[in-house]
Coordinates of N, CA and C in Angstrom, one line a residue:
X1 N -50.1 7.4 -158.8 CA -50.1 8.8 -158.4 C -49.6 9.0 -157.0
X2 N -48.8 10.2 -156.8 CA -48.5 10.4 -155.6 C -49.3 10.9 -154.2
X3 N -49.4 10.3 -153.0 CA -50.6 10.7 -152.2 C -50.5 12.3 -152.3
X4 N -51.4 12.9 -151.8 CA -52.0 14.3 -151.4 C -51.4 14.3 -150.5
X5 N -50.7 16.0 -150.1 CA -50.4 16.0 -148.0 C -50.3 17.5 -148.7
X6 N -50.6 17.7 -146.8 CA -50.6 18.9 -146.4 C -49.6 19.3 -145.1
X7 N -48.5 19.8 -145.5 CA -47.6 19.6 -144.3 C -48.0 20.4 -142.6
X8 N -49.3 21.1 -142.8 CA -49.8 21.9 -141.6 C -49.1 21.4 -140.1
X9 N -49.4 20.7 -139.9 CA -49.0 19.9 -138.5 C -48.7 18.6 -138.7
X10 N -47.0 18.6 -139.2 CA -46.3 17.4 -139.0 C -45.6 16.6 -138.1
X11 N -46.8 15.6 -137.9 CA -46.0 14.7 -136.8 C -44.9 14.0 -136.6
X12 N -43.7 14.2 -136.3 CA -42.5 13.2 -135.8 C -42.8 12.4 -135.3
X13 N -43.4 11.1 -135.4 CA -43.7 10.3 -134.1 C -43.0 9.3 -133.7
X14 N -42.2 9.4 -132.3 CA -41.0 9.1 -131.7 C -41.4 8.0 -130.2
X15 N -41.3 6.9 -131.0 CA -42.2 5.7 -130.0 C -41.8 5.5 -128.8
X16 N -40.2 5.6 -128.8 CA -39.8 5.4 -127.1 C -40.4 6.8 -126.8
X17 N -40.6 7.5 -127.1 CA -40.8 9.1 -126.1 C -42.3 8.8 -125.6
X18 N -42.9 8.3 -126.7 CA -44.2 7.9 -126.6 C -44.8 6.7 -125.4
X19 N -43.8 6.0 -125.4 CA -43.8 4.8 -124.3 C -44.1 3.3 -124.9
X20 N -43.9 3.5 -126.4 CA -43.7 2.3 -126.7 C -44.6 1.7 -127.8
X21 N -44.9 0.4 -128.3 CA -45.7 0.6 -129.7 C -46.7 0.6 -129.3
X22 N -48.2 0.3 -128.7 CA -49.3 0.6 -128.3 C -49.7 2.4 -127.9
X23 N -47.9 2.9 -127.0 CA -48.8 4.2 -126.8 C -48.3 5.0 -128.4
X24 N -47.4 4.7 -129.2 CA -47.2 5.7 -130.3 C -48.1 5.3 -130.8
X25 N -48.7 4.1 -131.2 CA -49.9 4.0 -131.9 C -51.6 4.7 -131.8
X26 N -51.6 4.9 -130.5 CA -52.6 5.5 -129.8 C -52.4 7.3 -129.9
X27 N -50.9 7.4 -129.8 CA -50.8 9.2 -129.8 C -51.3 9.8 -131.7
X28 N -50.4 8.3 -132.4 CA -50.8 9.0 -134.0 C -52.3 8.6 -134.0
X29 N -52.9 7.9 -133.2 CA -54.7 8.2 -133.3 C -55.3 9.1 -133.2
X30 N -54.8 9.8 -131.9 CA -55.6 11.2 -131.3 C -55.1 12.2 -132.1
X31 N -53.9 12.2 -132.5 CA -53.1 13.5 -133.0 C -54.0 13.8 -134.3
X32 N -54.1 12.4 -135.2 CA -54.8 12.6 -136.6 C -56.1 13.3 -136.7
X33 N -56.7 12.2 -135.0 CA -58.1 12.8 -135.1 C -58.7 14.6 -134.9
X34 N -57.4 14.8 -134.5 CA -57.3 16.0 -134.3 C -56.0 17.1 -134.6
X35 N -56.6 16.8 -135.7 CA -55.2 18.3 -136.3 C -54.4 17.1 -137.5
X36 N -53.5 16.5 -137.1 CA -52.2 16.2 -137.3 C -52.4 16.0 -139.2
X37 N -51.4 16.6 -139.9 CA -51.9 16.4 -141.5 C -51.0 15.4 -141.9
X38 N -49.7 14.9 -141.3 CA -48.6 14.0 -141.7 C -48.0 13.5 -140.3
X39 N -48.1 12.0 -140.3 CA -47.0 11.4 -139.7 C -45.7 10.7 -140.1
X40 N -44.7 11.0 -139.5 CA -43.3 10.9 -140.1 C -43.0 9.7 -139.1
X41 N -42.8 8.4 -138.7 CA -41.9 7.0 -137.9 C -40.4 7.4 -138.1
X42 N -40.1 7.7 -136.8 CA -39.0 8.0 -136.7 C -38.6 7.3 -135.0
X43 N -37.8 6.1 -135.4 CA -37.1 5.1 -134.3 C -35.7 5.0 -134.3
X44 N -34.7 5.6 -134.2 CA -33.7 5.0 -134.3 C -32.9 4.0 -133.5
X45 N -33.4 4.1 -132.5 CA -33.2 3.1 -131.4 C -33.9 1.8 -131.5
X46 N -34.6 1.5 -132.3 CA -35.3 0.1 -133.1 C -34.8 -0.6 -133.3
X47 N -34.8 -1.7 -133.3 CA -34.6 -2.7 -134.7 C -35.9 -2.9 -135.7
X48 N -34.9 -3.4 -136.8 CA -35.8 -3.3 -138.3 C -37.7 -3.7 -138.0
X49 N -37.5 -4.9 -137.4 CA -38.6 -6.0 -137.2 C -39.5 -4.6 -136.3
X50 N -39.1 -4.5 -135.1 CA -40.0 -3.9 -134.2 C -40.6 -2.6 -135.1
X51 N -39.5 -1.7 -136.2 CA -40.1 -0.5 -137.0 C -40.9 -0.9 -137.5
X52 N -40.6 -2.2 -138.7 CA -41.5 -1.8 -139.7 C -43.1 -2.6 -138.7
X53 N -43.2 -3.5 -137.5 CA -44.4 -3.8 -136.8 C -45.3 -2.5 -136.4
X54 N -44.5 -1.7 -136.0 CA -45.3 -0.4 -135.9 C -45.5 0.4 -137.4
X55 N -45.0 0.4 -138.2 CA -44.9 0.9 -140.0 C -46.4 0.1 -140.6
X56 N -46.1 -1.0 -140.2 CA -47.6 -1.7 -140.4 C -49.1 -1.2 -140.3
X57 N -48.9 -1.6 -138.6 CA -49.9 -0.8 -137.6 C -50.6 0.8 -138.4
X58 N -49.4 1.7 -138.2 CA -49.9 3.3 -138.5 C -50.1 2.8 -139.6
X59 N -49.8 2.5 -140.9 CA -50.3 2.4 -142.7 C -52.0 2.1 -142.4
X60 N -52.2 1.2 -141.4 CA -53.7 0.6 -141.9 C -54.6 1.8 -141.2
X61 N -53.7 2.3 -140.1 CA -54.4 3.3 -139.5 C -54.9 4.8 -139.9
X62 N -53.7 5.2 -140.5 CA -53.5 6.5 -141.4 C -54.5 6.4 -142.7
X63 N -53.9 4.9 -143.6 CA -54.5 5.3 -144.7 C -56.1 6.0 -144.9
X64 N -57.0 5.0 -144.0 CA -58.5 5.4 -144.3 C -58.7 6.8 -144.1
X65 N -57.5 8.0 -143.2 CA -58.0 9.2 -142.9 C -57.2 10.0 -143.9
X66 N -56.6 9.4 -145.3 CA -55.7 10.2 -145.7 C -55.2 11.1 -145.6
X67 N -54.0 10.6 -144.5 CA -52.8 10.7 -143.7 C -51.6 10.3 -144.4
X68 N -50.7 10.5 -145.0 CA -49.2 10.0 -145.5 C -48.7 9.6 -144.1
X69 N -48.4 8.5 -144.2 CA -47.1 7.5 -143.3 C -45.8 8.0 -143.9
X70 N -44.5 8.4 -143.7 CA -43.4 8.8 -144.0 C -42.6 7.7 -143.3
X71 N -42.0 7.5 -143.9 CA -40.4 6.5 -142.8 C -39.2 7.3 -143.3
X72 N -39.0 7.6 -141.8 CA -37.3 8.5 -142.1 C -36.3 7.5 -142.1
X73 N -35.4 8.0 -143.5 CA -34.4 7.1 -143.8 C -34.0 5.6 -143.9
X74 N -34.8 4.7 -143.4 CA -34.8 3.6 -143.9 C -36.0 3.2 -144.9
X75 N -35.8 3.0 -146.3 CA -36.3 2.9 -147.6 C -37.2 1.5 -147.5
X76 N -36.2 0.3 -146.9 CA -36.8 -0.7 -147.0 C -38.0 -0.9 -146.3
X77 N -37.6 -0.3 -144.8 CA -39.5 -0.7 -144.2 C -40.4 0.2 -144.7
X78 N -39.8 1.4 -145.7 CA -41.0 2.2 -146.2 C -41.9 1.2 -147.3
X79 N -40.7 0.4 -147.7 CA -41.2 -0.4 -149.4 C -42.2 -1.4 -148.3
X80 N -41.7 -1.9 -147.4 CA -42.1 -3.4 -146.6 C -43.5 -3.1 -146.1
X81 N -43.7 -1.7 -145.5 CA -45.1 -1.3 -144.9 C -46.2 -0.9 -145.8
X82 N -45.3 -0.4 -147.3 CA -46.2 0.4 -148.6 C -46.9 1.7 -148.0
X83 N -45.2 2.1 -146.9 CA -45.8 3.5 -146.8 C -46.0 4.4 -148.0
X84 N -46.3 5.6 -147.7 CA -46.7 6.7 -148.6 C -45.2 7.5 -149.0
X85 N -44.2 7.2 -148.1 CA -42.5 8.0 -148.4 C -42.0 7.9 -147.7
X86 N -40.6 8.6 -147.9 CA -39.7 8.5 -147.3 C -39.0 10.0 -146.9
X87 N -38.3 9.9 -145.7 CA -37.3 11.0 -145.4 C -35.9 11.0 -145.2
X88 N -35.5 11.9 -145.8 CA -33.9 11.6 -146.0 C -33.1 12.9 -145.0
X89 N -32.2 12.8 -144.9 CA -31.0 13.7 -144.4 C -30.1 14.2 -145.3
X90 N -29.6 15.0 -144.8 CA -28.0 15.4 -146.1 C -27.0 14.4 -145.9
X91 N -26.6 13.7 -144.9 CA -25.6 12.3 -144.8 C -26.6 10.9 -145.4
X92 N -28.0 10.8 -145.2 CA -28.3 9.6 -145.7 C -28.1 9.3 -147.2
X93 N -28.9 8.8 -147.7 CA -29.2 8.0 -148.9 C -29.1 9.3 -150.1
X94 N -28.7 9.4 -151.3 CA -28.7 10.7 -152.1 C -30.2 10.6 -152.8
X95 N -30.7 11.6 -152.7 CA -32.0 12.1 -153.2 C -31.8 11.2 -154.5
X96 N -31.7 10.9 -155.6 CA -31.7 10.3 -156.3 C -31.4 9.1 -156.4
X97 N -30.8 8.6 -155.5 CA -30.7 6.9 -154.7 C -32.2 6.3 -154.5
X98 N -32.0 7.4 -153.7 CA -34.2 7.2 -152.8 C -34.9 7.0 -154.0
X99 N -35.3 8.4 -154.9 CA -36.4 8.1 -155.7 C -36.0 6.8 -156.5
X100 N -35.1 6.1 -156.7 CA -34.8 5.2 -157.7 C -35.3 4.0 -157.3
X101 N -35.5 4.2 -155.6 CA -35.9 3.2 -154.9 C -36.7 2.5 -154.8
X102 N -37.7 4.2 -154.7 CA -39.0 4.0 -154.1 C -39.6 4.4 -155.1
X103 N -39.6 4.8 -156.3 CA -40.8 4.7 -157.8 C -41.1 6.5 -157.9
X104 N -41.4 6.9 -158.6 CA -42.3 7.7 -159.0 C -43.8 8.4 -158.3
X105 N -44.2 7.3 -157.2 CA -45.6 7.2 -156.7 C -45.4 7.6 -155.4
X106 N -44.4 7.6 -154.6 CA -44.1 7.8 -153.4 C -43.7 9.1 -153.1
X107 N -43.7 10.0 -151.5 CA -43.4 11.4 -151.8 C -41.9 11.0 -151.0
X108 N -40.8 12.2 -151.4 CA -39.7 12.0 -150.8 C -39.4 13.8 -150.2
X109 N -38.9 13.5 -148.9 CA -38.7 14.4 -148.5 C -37.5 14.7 -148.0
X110 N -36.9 15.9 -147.8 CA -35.3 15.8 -148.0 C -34.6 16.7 -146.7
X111 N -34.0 16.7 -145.7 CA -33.7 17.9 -145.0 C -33.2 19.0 -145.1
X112 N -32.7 19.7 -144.5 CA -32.1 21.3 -145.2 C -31.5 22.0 -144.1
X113 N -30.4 22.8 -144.1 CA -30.1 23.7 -142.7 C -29.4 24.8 -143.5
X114 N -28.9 25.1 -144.6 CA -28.3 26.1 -145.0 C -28.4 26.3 -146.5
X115 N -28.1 27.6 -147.1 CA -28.7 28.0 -148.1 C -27.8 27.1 -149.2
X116 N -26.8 26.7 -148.9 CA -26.2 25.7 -149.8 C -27.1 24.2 -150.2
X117 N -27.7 23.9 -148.8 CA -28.6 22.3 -149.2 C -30.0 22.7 -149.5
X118 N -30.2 24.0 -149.4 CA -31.4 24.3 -150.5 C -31.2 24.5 -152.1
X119 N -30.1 24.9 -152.3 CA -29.7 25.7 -153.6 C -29.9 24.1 -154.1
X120 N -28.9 23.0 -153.4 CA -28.7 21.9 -153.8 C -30.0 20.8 -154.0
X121 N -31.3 21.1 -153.5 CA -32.4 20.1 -153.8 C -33.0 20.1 -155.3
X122 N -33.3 19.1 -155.8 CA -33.6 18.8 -157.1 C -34.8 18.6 -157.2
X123 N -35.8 19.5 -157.2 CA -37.3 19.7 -157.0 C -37.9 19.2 -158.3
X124 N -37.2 18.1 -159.1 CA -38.1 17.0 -160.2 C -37.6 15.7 -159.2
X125 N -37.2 15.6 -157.9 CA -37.0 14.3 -157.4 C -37.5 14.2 -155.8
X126 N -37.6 15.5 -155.1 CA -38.1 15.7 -153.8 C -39.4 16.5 -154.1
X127 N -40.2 16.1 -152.9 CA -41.9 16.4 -153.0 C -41.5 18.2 -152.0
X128 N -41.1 17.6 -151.0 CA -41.2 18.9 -149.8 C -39.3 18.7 -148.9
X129 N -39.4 19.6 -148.7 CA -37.5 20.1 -147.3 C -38.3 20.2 -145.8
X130 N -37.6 19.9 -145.3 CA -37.5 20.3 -143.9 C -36.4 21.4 -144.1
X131 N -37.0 22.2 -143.1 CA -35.5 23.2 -142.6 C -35.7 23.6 -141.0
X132 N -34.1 23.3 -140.8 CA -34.0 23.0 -139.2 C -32.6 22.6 -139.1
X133 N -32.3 23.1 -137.5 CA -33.6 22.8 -136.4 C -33.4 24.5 -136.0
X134 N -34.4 25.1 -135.9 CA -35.4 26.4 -136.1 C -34.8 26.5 -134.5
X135 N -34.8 25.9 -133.3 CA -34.6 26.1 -132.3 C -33.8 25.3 -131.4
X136 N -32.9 24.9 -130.3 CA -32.7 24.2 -129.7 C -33.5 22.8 -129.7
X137 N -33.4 21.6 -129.3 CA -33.6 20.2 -129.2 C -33.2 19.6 -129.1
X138 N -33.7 18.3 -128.6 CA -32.7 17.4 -127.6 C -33.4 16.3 -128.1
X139 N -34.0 16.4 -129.4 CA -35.1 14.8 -130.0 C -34.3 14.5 -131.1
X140 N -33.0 15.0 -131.7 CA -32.2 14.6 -132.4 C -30.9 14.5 -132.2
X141 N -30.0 13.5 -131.7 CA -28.7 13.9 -131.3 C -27.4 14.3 -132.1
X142 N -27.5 14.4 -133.4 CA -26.7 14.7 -134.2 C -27.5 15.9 -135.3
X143 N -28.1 16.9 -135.0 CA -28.4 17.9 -134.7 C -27.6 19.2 -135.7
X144 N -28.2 19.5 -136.6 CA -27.0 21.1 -136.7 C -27.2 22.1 -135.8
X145 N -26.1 22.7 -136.2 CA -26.8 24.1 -135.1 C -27.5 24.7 -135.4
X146 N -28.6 25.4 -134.3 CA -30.0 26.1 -134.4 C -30.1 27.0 -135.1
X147 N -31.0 27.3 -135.9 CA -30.9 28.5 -137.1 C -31.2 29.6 -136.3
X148 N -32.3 29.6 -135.6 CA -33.2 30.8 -135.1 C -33.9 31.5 -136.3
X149 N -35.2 32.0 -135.9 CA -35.9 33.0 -136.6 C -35.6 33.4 -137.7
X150 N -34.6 34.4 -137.2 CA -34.4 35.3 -138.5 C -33.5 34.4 -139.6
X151 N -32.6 33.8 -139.3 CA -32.1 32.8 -140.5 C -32.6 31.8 -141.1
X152 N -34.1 31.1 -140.1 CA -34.9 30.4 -140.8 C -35.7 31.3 -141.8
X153 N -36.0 32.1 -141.6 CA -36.5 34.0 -142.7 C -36.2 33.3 -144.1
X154 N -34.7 34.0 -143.7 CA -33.9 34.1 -145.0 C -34.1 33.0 -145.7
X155 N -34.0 31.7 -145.1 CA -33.9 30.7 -146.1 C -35.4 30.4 -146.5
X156 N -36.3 30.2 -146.1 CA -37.5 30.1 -146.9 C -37.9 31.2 -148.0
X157 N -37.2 32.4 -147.7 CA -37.0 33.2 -149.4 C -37.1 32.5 -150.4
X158 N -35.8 31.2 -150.0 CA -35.1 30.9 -151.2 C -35.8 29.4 -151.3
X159 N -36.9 29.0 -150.2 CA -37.3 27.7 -150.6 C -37.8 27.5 -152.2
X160 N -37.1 25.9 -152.5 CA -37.8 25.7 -154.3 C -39.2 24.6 -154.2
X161 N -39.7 24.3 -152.5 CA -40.8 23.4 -152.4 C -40.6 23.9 -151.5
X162 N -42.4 23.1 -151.0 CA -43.0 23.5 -149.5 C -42.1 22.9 -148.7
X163 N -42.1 23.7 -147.5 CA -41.5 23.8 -146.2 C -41.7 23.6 -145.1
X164 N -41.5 22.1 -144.1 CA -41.8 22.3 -143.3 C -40.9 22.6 -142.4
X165 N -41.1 23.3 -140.8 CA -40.0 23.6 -140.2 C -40.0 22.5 -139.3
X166 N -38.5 22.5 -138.5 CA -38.6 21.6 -137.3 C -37.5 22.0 -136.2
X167 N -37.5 21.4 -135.3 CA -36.3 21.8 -134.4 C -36.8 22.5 -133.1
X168 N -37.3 21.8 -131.7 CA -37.7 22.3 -130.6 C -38.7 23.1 -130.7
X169 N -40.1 23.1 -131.9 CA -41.3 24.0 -131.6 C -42.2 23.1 -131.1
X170 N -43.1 24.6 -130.7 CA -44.3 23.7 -129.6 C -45.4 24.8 -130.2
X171 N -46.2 24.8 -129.1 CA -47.2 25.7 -129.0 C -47.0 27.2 -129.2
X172 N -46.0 27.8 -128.4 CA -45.4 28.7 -128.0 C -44.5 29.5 -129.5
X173 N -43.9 28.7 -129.9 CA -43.2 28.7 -130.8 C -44.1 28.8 -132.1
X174 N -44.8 28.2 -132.8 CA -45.4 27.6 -134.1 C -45.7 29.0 -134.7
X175 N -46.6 30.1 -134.1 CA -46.8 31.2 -134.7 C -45.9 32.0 -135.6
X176 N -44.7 31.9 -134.9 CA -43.5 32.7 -135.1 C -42.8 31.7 -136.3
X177 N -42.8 30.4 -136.5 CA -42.3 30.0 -137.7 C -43.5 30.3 -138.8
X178 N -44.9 29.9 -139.2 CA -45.2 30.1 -139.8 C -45.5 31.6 -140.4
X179 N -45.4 33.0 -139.3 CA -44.9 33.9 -139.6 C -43.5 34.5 -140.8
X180 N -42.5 33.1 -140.6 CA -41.4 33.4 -141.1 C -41.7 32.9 -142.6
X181 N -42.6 32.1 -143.0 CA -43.2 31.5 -144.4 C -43.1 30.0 -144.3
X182 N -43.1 29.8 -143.4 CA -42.9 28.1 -143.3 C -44.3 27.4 -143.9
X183 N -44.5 26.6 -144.4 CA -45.9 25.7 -144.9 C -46.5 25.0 -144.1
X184 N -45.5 24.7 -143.1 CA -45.9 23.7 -141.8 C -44.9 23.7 -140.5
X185 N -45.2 22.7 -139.4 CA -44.7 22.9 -138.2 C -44.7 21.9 -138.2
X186 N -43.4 21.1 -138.0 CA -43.4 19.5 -137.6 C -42.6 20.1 -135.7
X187 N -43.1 18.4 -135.2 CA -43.3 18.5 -133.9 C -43.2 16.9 -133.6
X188 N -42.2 16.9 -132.6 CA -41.8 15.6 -131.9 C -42.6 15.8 -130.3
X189 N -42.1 16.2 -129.6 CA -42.5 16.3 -128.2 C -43.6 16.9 -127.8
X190 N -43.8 18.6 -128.5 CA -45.1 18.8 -128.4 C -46.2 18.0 -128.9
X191 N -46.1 17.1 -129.0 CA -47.6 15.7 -129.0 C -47.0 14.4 -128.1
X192 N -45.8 14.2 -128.2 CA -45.4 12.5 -128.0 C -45.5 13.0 -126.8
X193 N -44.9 14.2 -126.3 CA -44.6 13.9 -124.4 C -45.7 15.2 -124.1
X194 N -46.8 15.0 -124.8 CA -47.9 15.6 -124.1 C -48.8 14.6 -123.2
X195 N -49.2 15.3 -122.2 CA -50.5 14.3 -121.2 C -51.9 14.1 -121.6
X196 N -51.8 15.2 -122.7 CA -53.0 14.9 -123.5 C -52.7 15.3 -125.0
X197 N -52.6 14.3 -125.9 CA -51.9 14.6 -127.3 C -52.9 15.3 -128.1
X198 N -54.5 14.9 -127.6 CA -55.1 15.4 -128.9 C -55.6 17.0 -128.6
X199 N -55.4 17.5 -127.5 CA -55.7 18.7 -127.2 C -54.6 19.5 -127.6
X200 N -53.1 19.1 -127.5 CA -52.2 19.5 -127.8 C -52.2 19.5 -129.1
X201 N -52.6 18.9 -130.3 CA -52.9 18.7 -131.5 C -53.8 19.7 -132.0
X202 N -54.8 20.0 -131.1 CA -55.9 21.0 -131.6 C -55.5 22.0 -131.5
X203 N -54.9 22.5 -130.1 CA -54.0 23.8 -129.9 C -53.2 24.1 -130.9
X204 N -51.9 23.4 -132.0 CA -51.2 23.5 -132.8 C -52.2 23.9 -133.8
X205 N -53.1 23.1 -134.2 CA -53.9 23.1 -135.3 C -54.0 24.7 -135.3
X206 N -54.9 25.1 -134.4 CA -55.9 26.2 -134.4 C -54.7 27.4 -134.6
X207 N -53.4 27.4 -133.6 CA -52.3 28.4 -133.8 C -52.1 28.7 -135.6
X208 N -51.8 27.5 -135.8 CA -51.0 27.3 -137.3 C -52.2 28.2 -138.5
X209 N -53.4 27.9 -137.9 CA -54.8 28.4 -138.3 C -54.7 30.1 -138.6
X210 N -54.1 30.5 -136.9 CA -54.4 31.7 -136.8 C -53.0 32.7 -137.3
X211 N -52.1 32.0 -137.3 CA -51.1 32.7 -138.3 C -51.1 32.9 -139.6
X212 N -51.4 31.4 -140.1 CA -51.7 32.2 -141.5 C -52.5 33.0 -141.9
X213 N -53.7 33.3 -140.9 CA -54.3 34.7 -141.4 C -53.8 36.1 -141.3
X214 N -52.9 35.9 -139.9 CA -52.6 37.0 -140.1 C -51.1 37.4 -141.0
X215 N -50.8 36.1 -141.9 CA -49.8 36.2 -142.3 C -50.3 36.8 -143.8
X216 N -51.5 36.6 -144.1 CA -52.0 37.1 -145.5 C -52.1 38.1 -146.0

């Protein structure tokens, strides 16, 4: 069976930003312990060996608090760590490549920036979309351009799975996406390059909390 997740506060967690594999390991400690519903490993600056050593680490860590481990776009250290899934892009691997990969049991998640790569997701082979990047950011370098607000709106009209958003939100920000219908708030820097992650974590939590009530 496929794990349980709740995309509420999804972590990016981005190890050089973090300071390396003891401090990412330590940030997805506090973050889980407080708030965080999904962590996503995302290294590109890695090599294989050093990802999947940290892919390791978080699996034994995550699993007991059922937490999904995600590996973006590399399949193999997702299979190698027995994470919980995988994340893909619209240039990586084709949604149907992935699932063939990685079985039936795993969740796959897929990106999105325009109403054409929504129309296009095959919701009997992806679990949940990202759609982004919602705002300016500088944590992805190949990057589309920013939706803003109101065109992240429109397209979650048209979401065919839960949604989480991403793309330069923080604290500041989170209310205003989940206002727009988002499911969740993924987040690289507001946690990795916080001085205190797990407060930063609770702060998200508790926002994400207070929008959707008044989003009801």
């Amino acid at each position: 069976m496929k794990p349980d997740f709740d995309l509420s506060l999804y972590l990016v967690l981005d190890p050089d930003m973090c300071g390396g594999h003891a401090a990412a390991l330590r940030t997805a400690d506090l973050a889980t312990r407080n708030g965080a519903t999904v962590v996503q490993l995302r290294a590109p600056e890695w090599k294989k060996r050093a990802w999947l050593a940290l892919a390791v680490d978080l699996k034994a860590l995550l699993a007991p608090r059922g937490v999904p481990l995600i590996i973006n776009d590399h399949v193999d250290i997702a299979l190698a760590a027995d994470a919980d899934g995988v994340h893909v892009g619209q240039k990586d691997l084709p949604a149907d490549v992935v699932r063939r990969l990685i079985g039936p049991n795993k969740l796959l998640g897929l990106s999105t920036s325009s109403l054409a790569d929504l129309r296009g997701v095959d919701a009997d082979l992806v679990d949940y979309i990202g759609v982004g990047p919602v705002y300016p950011t500088g944590t992805k370098k190949d990057a589309n351009p920013v939706l803003g607000v109101v065109k992240l709106t429109q397209l979650l009209v048209e979401k065919p799975l839960p949604a989480v958003a991403i793309g330069g939100i923080g604290i500041a920000q989170a209310a205003e996406v989940i206002g727009a219908g988002a499911d969740g708030v993924a987040v690289v820097s507001a946690i990795c390059a916080a001085t205190d992650p797990a407060a930063a974590s609770v702060q998200l939590g508790a926002t994400i909390a207070s929008a959707r009530e008044v989003a009801a």
